[in-house]
Amino acid sequence: MNRELIAAIDLGSNSFRLQVGRIVNDQIYPLDGIKESVRLAAGLSSDRMLDAPAQFRGISALRCFNERLRDYPPEAVRAVATNTLRVAKNAPHFLVQAEAALGFPIEVIAGREEARLIYVGVAHTLANPHRQQLVVDIGGGSTEFVIGKSFAPIALESLYMGCVGYSLRFFPEGRIDKRGMREAEMAAQKEIQTISHAYREVGWDEAVGSSGSAKALVDILELNGLSDGGITRSGLEKLRALMLKAGHLDNLHLEGLRPDRLPVLSGGLAIMWAVFQEFGLERMTFSEGALRLGVLYDLLGRYHHHDLRDATVSAFVERYDVDGAQSRQVTETARAFLLQLEPAAAEEENADRRFLEWAAKLHEVGVSVAHSSYHKHSAYILGNADMPGFSRMDQGRLARMVLAHRGKLSRVGSLDPESPEWRLILCLRLAAVVHRARDGRGVPPLRLKREGKGYVGIADAEWLRNLPLTAAALDEEERQWQSIGMPLKIRVERAAARSPVAS
């Protein structure tokens, strides 16, 4: 892949952004980008429901992006959603419409994963990334804090405070007064105090701001002579005084203040002031790198088979002291079963194959908690741990597969009957069944095929005759799959004649 185009979409709480990049010799050169101000967080009610107008604005923006991306292959596009769609109760309903409008899957990413991707984007734009950096990204619904050096993050946090939410909460209808400003600053300082001590212990050489709020503040401070470069403490003090004097956003006339940033400027300023106070900053530089650039570089890594998710899985196997031999055996057999059902999985980068392999490698992480009901512990860990490179939906998929790899299938009965995930669950369950003895016997003589709404497994009679426990477990598998209306029939045949015997 020498000169390919890839695209990243950032569904932020304030704006949706599309960034197209060209890959030239493992470097990304940003090309055209599109920004649509949707103020999604402004449509979030007190009970965390996204209102219809906000949804309409978001869908309209994604339809515009679809026109630009219509000819892109699925593997060249990655769309991520952040805080508002993390917390909105009706986000799943919105995402169905959003994916239809965009034409590509949308991943809701966790706060720390967002912070990691932001740092990846920023690190690729810094003149000297080898200095230790404190990166602060004030978004519409959350603010991310990262300490990193070179291209490796050291500390990652995401706090639930953003310029949209704070502007609506403390500066209603555009009013700016001392009480609202002070309350906003104190609320932000209270949030930051949960991490400031630990971050000061780690330390940094330089503070860097990224994304919309930081960009807006840099432009305003520099173009109005309030700063000699970047964001400074004295510049923020002067801007704060000007805004309080204006009393209302309508009375604020500043060079560099774009109309789309005006409604969220007050909240962004209050949070930035709190950042300077809590971290003892005097100056902050600005980086054009942000979440969408980080997504592009992460996508580039996946293109070149340097997928961070593989490293994360390996780290979890080590951290939770997973039985390596058993993990490899179950993975090998589950993969072999999948190839029988899905020939396209012969491609190493096939998405179903990769998720099945990850689930097989991680299905026993819960044993580190307790052997009893370990699959439930495994599912909880995979669904809730910080897993760099994995979106929330990725983690949810892994957790569901691992939960379903043994016991009652009704636990995942809400899964769409047409979902390809059922194939993966079948392969993982059967692999776990045939290797329960941990004897390292290799892939067994069991062939799978699809039949009607269910599956057929053809087992070698000689193999199964000597394994009564496995035979009993396969009988139980038949009952479990029948219970969800997706029958599995195990047929036992002699290897020579392949004539059926009792099942």
Coordinates of C-alpha atoms in Angstrom, one line a residue:
M1 CA 0.0 0.0 0.0
N2 CA 2.0 2.9 -1.2
R3 CA -0.3 5.8 -2.1
E4 CA -3.7 4.8 -0.6
L5 CA -6.5 7.0 0.7
I6 CA -8.0 6.4 4.1
A7 CA -10.6 8.3 6.1
A8 CA -11.4 8.9 9.7
I9 CA -14.7 10.3 11.1
D10 CA -15.0 11.8 14.6
L11 CA -18.5 12.0 15.9
G12 CA -17.8 14.5 18.6
S13 CA -20.1 16.1 21.1
N14 CA -19.8 19.5 19.5
S15 CA -19.0 18.7 15.9
F16 CA -18.7 15.8 13.4
R17 CA -15.5 15.8 11.4
L18 CA -14.3 13.9 8.4
Q19 CA -10.6 13.7 7.6
V20 CA -9.1 12.1 4.5
G21 CA -5.5 11.2 4.4
R22 CA -3.1 9.9 1.8
I23 CA -0.6 7.2 2.8
V24 CA 2.9 7.7 1.3
N25 CA 5.6 5.4 2.6
D26 CA 4.0 4.8 6.0
Q27 CA 3.3 8.5 6.6
I28 CA -0.1 10.1 6.5
Y29 CA -0.6 13.4 4.6
P30 CA -3.9 15.0 5.6
L31 CA -5.9 16.0 2.5
D32 CA -9.4 17.5 2.6
G33 CA -11.6 17.5 5.7
I34 CA -15.2 18.4 6.4
K35 CA -16.5 19.8 9.6
E36 CA -20.2 20.0 10.6
S37 CA -21.3 21.7 13.8
V38 CA -24.0 19.5 15.2
R39 CA -23.7 20.3 19.0
L40 CA -24.9 16.8 19.8
A41 CA -24.3 17.3 23.5
A42 CA -26.7 20.3 23.5
G43 CA -29.5 17.8 22.7
L44 CA -28.8 15.6 25.7
S45 CA -31.6 15.9 28.3
S46 CA -31.1 15.7 32.0
D47 CA -32.2 12.0 31.9
R48 CA -29.5 11.4 29.2
M49 CA -31.8 11.1 26.2
L50 CA -30.7 12.6 22.9
D51 CA -33.5 14.8 21.4
A52 CA -34.8 14.6 17.9
P53 CA -33.3 17.9 16.6
A54 CA -29.8 16.8 17.7
Q55 CA -30.3 13.4 16.1
F56 CA -31.4 15.1 12.9
R57 CA -28.4 17.4 12.8
G58 CA -26.1 14.4 13.3
I59 CA -27.8 12.3 10.6
S60 CA -27.7 15.2 8.1
A61 CA -23.9 15.6 8.7
L62 CA -23.3 12.0 8.1
R63 CA -25.2 12.0 4.9
C64 CA -22.8 14.7 3.6
F65 CA -19.9 12.5 4.6
N66 CA -21.4 9.6 2.8
E67 CA -21.2 11.4 -0.5
R68 CA -17.5 12.0 0.0
L69 CA -16.8 8.4 1.0
R70 CA -19.1 6.5 -1.3
D71 CA -16.2 4.8 -3.3
Y72 CA -14.1 3.9 -0.3
P73 CA -13.7 0.2 0.7
P74 CA -14.8 -0.6 4.2
E75 CA -11.3 -1.3 5.5
A76 CA -10.2 2.2 4.5
V77 CA -12.7 4.0 6.7
R78 CA -13.0 4.2 10.5
A79 CA -15.7 6.1 12.4
V80 CA -15.6 6.7 16.1
A81 CA -18.1 8.2 18.5
T82 CA -17.2 9.9 21.8
N83 CA -18.7 11.1 25.0
T84 CA -22.3 12.0 24.1
L85 CA -22.9 8.7 22.4
R86 CA -21.2 7.0 25.4
V87 CA -23.7 8.3 27.8
A88 CA -26.9 8.7 25.8
K89 CA -29.5 6.0 26.7
N90 CA -30.9 6.0 23.2
A91 CA -27.5 5.9 21.5
P92 CA -28.1 2.4 20.1
H93 CA -31.3 3.6 18.3
F94 CA -29.4 6.7 16.9
L95 CA -26.4 4.6 15.8
V96 CA -28.6 2.4 13.6
Q97 CA -29.8 5.4 11.7
A98 CA -26.3 7.0 11.8
E99 CA -24.6 3.9 10.3
A100 CA -27.2 3.8 7.5
A101 CA -26.6 7.5 6.7
L102 CA -22.8 7.2 6.8
G103 CA -22.6 3.8 5.1
F104 CA -19.9 2.5 7.4
P105 CA -19.9 1.0 11.0
I106 CA -19.5 3.5 13.9
E107 CA -17.5 2.5 17.0
V108 CA -18.3 4.1 20.3
I109 CA -15.0 4.3 22.1
A110 CA -14.3 4.5 25.8
G111 CA -12.8 7.6 27.3
R112 CA -9.3 6.3 27.8
E113 CA -9.2 4.8 24.3
E114 CA -10.2 8.3 23.0
A115 CA -7.4 9.8 25.0
R116 CA -4.9 7.2 23.5
L117 CA -6.0 8.0 20.0
I118 CA -5.8 11.8 20.7
Y119 CA -2.2 11.3 21.9
V120 CA -1.3 9.3 18.8
G121 CA -2.6 12.1 16.6
V122 CA -0.8 14.8 18.6
A123 CA 2.5 12.9 18.8
H124 CA 2.7 12.7 15.1
T125 CA 2.6 16.5 14.8
L126 CA 5.0 17.5 17.5
A127 CA 8.4 19.0 16.5
N128 CA 10.0 17.1 19.4
P129 CA 7.9 14.2 20.5
H130 CA 10.7 12.8 22.6
R131 CA 10.0 15.4 25.3
Q132 CA 7.5 14.3 27.9
Q133 CA 4.2 16.0 27.1
L134 CA 1.0 16.8 29.0
V135 CA -1.8 16.8 26.3
V136 CA -5.2 18.3 27.1
D137 CA -8.1 18.0 24.7
I138 CA -11.3 19.8 25.8
G139 CA -14.1 18.3 23.8
G140 CA -17.8 19.0 23.7
G141 CA -18.8 16.5 26.4
S142 CA -15.5 15.3 27.9
T143 CA -11.9 16.4 28.4
E144 CA -9.0 14.0 27.9
F145 CA -5.7 14.2 29.7
V146 CA -2.6 12.3 28.5
I147 CA 1.0 12.3 29.6
G148 CA 3.2 10.7 27.0
K149 CA 6.7 10.5 25.5
S150 CA 7.6 9.8 21.9
F151 CA 4.6 7.8 20.7
A152 CA 3.8 6.0 23.9
P153 CA 1.2 7.3 26.4
I154 CA 2.2 7.0 30.1
A155 CA -1.0 8.2 31.7
L156 CA -4.5 8.3 30.2
E157 CA -7.7 9.8 31.7
S158 CA -11.0 11.1 30.4
L159 CA -13.2 13.4 32.6
Y160 CA -16.9 14.0 32.1
M161 CA -16.8 17.8 31.5
G162 CA -16.9 19.5 28.1
C163 CA -17.4 22.9 26.5
V164 CA -21.0 22.2 25.4
G165 CA -22.2 20.9 28.7
Y166 CA -20.5 23.6 30.8
S167 CA -21.7 26.4 28.5
L168 CA -25.3 25.2 28.8
R169 CA -25.1 24.6 32.5
F170 CA -23.2 27.6 33.8
F171 CA -23.8 30.2 31.0
P172 CA -27.5 29.7 30.1
E173 CA -28.8 31.7 27.1
G174 CA -25.3 33.2 26.5
R175 CA -25.2 35.1 29.8
I176 CA -21.7 35.6 31.3
D177 CA -21.4 36.7 34.9
K178 CA -18.9 36.3 37.7
R179 CA -21.1 33.8 39.6
G180 CA -21.5 31.5 36.6
M181 CA -17.8 31.7 35.7
R182 CA -16.7 31.0 39.2
E183 CA -19.0 28.0 39.5
A184 CA -17.9 26.6 36.2
E185 CA -14.2 27.0 37.1
M186 CA -14.8 25.4 40.6
A187 CA -16.7 22.5 39.1
A188 CA -13.9 21.8 36.6
Q189 CA -11.2 22.1 39.2
K190 CA -13.1 19.6 41.4
E191 CA -13.1 17.1 38.5
I192 CA -9.4 17.7 37.7
Q193 CA -8.4 17.3 41.3
T194 CA -9.2 13.6 41.0
I195 CA -6.2 13.2 38.7
S196 CA -3.9 16.2 39.2
H197 CA -1.8 14.8 42.1
A198 CA -1.0 11.6 40.2
Y199 CA -0.2 13.5 37.0
R200 CA 2.1 15.9 38.9
E201 CA 3.9 12.9 40.3
V202 CA 4.6 11.6 36.7
G203 CA 5.5 15.1 35.5
W204 CA 6.0 16.6 32.0
D205 CA 8.2 19.0 30.1
E206 CA 5.6 20.7 28.0
A207 CA 1.8 21.2 28.0
V208 CA 0.0 20.9 24.7
G209 CA -3.6 21.6 23.8
S210 CA -5.5 20.0 20.9
S211 CA -8.9 20.2 19.2
G212 CA -11.6 22.9 19.0
S213 CA -11.5 24.7 22.3
A214 CA -7.7 24.9 22.4
K215 CA -7.7 26.1 18.8
A216 CA -10.3 28.7 19.4
L217 CA -8.5 30.1 22.5
V218 CA -5.1 30.2 20.6
D219 CA -6.7 32.1 17.7
I220 CA -8.5 34.6 20.0
L221 CA -5.6 35.2 22.3
E222 CA -3.0 35.7 19.5
L223 CA -5.2 37.7 17.1
N224 CA -6.4 40.1 19.8
G225 CA -2.9 40.7 21.3
L226 CA -3.8 38.9 24.5
S227 CA -0.9 36.4 24.2
D228 CA 2.6 36.5 22.6
G229 CA 2.1 32.9 21.4
G230 CA 0.0 29.9 22.4
I231 CA -2.3 29.9 25.4
T232 CA -0.9 31.7 28.4
R233 CA -2.2 32.2 32.0
S234 CA -2.1 36.0 31.5
G235 CA -3.9 35.7 28.2
L236 CA -6.7 33.6 29.8
E237 CA -7.0 36.2 32.6
K238 CA -7.4 39.0 30.0
L239 CA -9.9 37.1 28.0
R240 CA -11.9 36.2 31.1
A241 CA -12.1 39.9 32.0
L242 CA -13.2 40.9 28.5
M243 CA -16.0 38.2 28.6
L244 CA -17.2 39.2 32.0
K245 CA -17.3 42.9 30.9
A246 CA -19.3 41.9 27.8
G247 CA -21.9 40.2 30.0
H248 CA -23.4 38.3 27.1
L249 CA -22.1 36.4 24.1
D250 CA -24.0 38.8 21.8
N251 CA -21.8 41.7 23.1
L252 CA -18.5 39.8 22.5
H253 CA -16.6 41.0 19.4
L254 CA -13.2 39.4 19.1
E255 CA -10.9 38.7 16.1
G256 CA -10.6 35.0 15.4
L257 CA -13.9 34.0 17.1
R258 CA -15.8 31.9 14.7
P259 CA -19.6 31.8 14.9
D260 CA -19.7 28.1 15.5
R261 CA -17.4 28.4 18.5
L262 CA -19.3 31.3 20.1
P263 CA -21.9 29.3 21.9
V264 CA -19.4 27.0 23.6
L265 CA -16.6 29.5 24.3
S266 CA -17.5 30.3 27.9
G267 CA -17.5 26.6 28.9
G268 CA -14.2 26.0 27.1
L269 CA -12.5 29.0 28.8
A270 CA -13.7 27.9 32.3
I271 CA -12.3 24.4 31.8
M272 CA -9.0 25.7 30.4
W273 CA -8.6 28.1 33.3
A274 CA -9.2 25.2 35.7
V275 CA -6.6 23.2 33.9
F276 CA -4.0 26.0 34.3
Q277 CA -4.9 26.3 37.9
E278 CA -4.8 22.7 38.9
F279 CA -1.6 21.8 36.9
G280 CA 0.2 25.1 37.7
L281 CA 0.6 25.9 34.0
E282 CA 1.9 29.2 32.7
R283 CA 1.8 28.4 29.0
M284 CA 0.4 25.8 26.6
T285 CA 1.3 25.2 23.0
F286 CA -1.2 24.0 20.4
S287 CA -1.1 20.9 18.2
E288 CA -3.2 20.4 15.0
G289 CA -3.1 16.7 15.7
A290 CA -6.3 15.4 17.3
L291 CA -8.5 12.4 17.5
R292 CA -9.2 12.0 13.8
L293 CA -5.5 12.0 13.0
G294 CA -4.9 9.4 15.7
V295 CA -7.7 7.3 14.2
L296 CA -5.9 7.6 10.8
Y297 CA -2.6 6.4 12.2
D298 CA -4.3 3.6 14.1
L299 CA -6.0 2.6 10.8
L300 CA -2.6 2.7 9.1
G301 CA -1.3 0.3 11.7
R302 CA -4.1 -2.2 11.0
Y303 CA -3.4 -1.9 7.3
H304 CA 0.2 -2.9 7.8
H305 CA -0.7 -5.7 10.2
H306 CA 0.5 -3.8 13.3
D307 CA -2.9 -3.9 15.0
L308 CA -2.6 -2.6 18.6
R309 CA -5.5 -5.0 19.5
D310 CA -3.1 -7.9 19.0
A311 CA -0.6 -6.4 21.4
T312 CA -3.5 -5.8 23.9
V313 CA -4.6 -9.4 23.7
S314 CA -1.1 -10.6 24.3
A315 CA -0.7 -8.3 27.3
F316 CA -4.0 -9.6 28.8
V317 CA -2.9 -13.2 28.3
E318 CA 0.2 -12.4 30.3
R319 CA -1.5 -10.2 32.9
Y320 CA -4.2 -12.7 33.8
D321 CA -1.8 -15.7 33.6
V322 CA -3.8 -17.5 31.0
D323 CA -2.8 -21.2 30.3
G324 CA -0.9 -20.6 27.1
A325 CA -1.0 -24.1 25.8
Q326 CA -4.7 -24.4 26.3
S327 CA -5.3 -21.0 24.8
R328 CA -3.4 -21.9 21.7
Q329 CA -5.1 -25.3 21.3
V330 CA -8.6 -23.8 21.6
T331 CA -7.7 -21.0 19.2
E332 CA -6.3 -23.4 16.6
T333 CA -9.4 -25.7 16.8
A334 CA -11.9 -22.8 16.8
R335 CA -10.2 -21.4 13.7
A336 CA -10.3 -24.8 12.0
F337 CA -14.1 -25.0 12.7
L338 CA -14.7 -21.5 11.3
L339 CA -12.8 -22.3 8.1
Q340 CA -15.2 -25.2 7.6
L341 CA -18.2 -22.8 7.9
E342 CA -16.8 -19.7 6.4
P343 CA -14.1 -20.2 3.7
A344 CA -13.5 -16.5 3.5
A345 CA -12.0 -16.7 7.0
A346 CA -8.9 -18.2 5.3
E347 CA -7.8 -14.5 5.0
E348 CA -5.8 -13.6 8.1
E349 CA -7.4 -10.2 8.2
N350 CA -10.9 -11.5 8.1
A351 CA -12.8 -9.7 10.9
D352 CA -14.7 -12.8 12.1
R353 CA -11.5 -14.8 12.2
R354 CA -9.7 -12.2 14.2
F355 CA -12.5 -11.8 16.8
L356 CA -12.8 -15.6 17.2
E357 CA -9.1 -15.9 17.7
W358 CA -9.1 -13.0 20.3
A359 CA -12.0 -14.5 22.1
A360 CA -10.4 -18.0 22.1
K361 CA -7.1 -16.6 23.5
L362 CA -8.9 -14.6 26.3
H363 CA -11.8 -17.0 27.2
E364 CA -10.1 -18.0 30.4
V365 CA -8.9 -14.7 31.8
G366 CA -11.6 -15.0 34.4
V367 CA -9.9 -18.0 36.0
S368 CA -7.6 -15.5 37.6
V369 CA -10.7 -14.3 39.7
A370 CA -12.2 -17.7 40.4
H371 CA -12.6 -21.0 38.5
S372 CA -16.3 -21.2 39.4
S373 CA -18.3 -19.4 36.7
Y374 CA -15.0 -18.2 35.2
H375 CA -16.7 -17.4 31.9
K376 CA -18.8 -14.8 33.7
H377 CA -15.7 -13.3 35.2
S378 CA -14.0 -13.4 31.8
A379 CA -16.9 -11.6 30.2
Y380 CA -16.9 -8.9 32.9
I381 CA -13.2 -8.3 32.5
L382 CA -13.4 -8.0 28.7
G383 CA -16.4 -5.8 28.8
N384 CA -15.1 -3.3 31.4
A385 CA -11.3 -3.3 31.4
D386 CA -9.3 -0.7 29.5
M387 CA -8.3 -2.5 26.3
P388 CA -6.2 -0.2 24.0
G389 CA -7.3 -0.4 20.4
F390 CA -10.7 -1.9 21.1
S391 CA -13.9 0.1 20.9
R392 CA -16.7 -0.4 23.4
M393 CA -18.5 -2.4 20.7
D394 CA -15.4 -4.5 20.1
Q395 CA -15.2 -5.3 23.8
G396 CA -18.9 -6.0 24.0
R397 CA -18.6 -8.5 21.2
L398 CA -15.7 -10.2 22.9
A399 CA -17.4 -10.3 26.2
R400 CA -20.6 -11.7 24.7
M401 CA -18.7 -14.5 22.9
V402 CA -16.7 -15.5 26.0
L403 CA -19.9 -15.4 28.2
A404 CA -21.5 -17.7 25.6
H405 CA -18.6 -20.2 25.2
R406 CA -20.1 -22.5 27.9
G407 CA -23.3 -22.9 29.9
K408 CA -26.7 -21.6 28.8
L409 CA -27.0 -20.0 25.4
S410 CA -30.1 -18.2 26.6
R411 CA -27.7 -15.7 28.2
V412 CA -27.1 -14.2 24.8
G413 CA -30.5 -15.0 23.4
S414 CA -31.1 -11.4 22.5
L415 CA -28.5 -11.6 19.8
D416 CA -30.0 -11.3 16.3
P417 CA -30.6 -14.8 14.9
E418 CA -29.1 -13.7 11.6
S419 CA -25.9 -12.4 13.3
P420 CA -22.7 -14.0 12.1
E421 CA -21.6 -14.0 15.8
W422 CA -23.6 -17.2 16.3
R423 CA -21.1 -19.0 14.0
L424 CA -18.2 -17.7 16.1
I425 CA -19.9 -18.8 19.4
L426 CA -20.5 -22.3 18.0
C427 CA -16.9 -22.6 17.0
L428 CA -15.6 -21.4 20.3
R429 CA -18.0 -23.6 22.3
L430 CA -17.1 -26.7 20.4
A431 CA -13.4 -26.0 20.6
A432 CA -13.7 -25.6 24.4
V433 CA -15.7 -28.8 24.7
V434 CA -13.3 -31.0 22.7
H435 CA -10.3 -29.7 24.6
R436 CA -11.7 -29.8 28.1
A437 CA -9.2 -32.5 29.0
R438 CA -6.3 -30.2 28.2
D439 CA -4.5 -33.1 26.6
G440 CA -3.1 -31.2 23.6
R441 CA -4.4 -33.7 21.1
G442 CA -4.8 -31.2 18.3
V443 CA -7.7 -30.5 16.0
P444 CA -10.3 -33.3 16.3
P445 CA -12.0 -35.2 13.5
L446 CA -15.2 -33.2 13.7
R447 CA -16.5 -31.5 10.6
L448 CA -19.1 -28.7 10.7
K449 CA -21.5 -27.5 8.1
R450 CA -24.6 -25.2 7.9
E451 CA -27.9 -26.9 7.5
G452 CA -31.2 -24.9 7.3
K453 CA -31.4 -22.7 10.4
G454 CA -28.9 -24.7 12.3
Y455 CA -25.7 -26.7 12.0
V456 CA -24.5 -30.3 11.6
G457 CA -21.4 -31.7 13.1
I458 CA -20.0 -34.9 11.7
A459 CA -17.8 -36.8 14.2
D460 CA -15.6 -39.7 13.7
A461 CA -17.0 -42.8 15.5
E462 CA -13.6 -44.2 16.5
W463 CA -12.5 -40.9 18.0
L464 CA -15.7 -40.3 19.9
R465 CA -15.9 -43.9 21.2
N466 CA -13.0 -43.4 23.5
L467 CA -14.2 -40.0 24.8
P468 CA -17.5 -40.6 26.7
L469 CA -17.3 -37.3 28.5
T470 CA -16.9 -35.4 25.2
A471 CA -19.8 -37.4 23.7
A472 CA -22.0 -36.4 26.7
A473 CA -20.9 -32.8 26.3
L474 CA -21.8 -32.8 22.6
D475 CA -25.2 -34.2 23.5
E476 CA -25.7 -31.2 25.8
E477 CA -24.6 -28.9 23.0
E478 CA -27.4 -30.3 20.9
R479 CA -29.9 -29.4 23.7
Q480 CA -28.5 -25.9 24.1
W481 CA -28.7 -25.0 20.4
Q482 CA -32.2 -26.5 20.1
S483 CA -33.3 -24.4 23.0
I484 CA -32.7 -21.2 21.0
G485 CA -34.2 -22.4 17.8
M486 CA -30.9 -23.0 16.0
P487 CA -30.5 -26.7 16.1
L488 CA -27.1 -28.5 16.1
K489 CA -27.1 -32.2 15.1
I490 CA -24.1 -34.3 15.8
R491 CA -23.8 -37.2 13.4
V492 CA -21.3 -40.0 14.2
E493 CA -19.8 -41.7 11.2
R494 CA -17.2 -44.4 10.7
A495 CA -14.1 -43.0 9.0
A496 CA -13.8 -45.7 6.3
A497 CA -17.4 -46.0 5.0
R498 CA -18.7 -42.7 6.4
S499 CA -21.9 -44.6 7.3
P500 CA -24.0 -43.0 10.1
V501 CA -24.2 -44.8 13.4
A502 CA -26.2 -43.9 16.5
S503 CA -26.0 -40.2 17.4

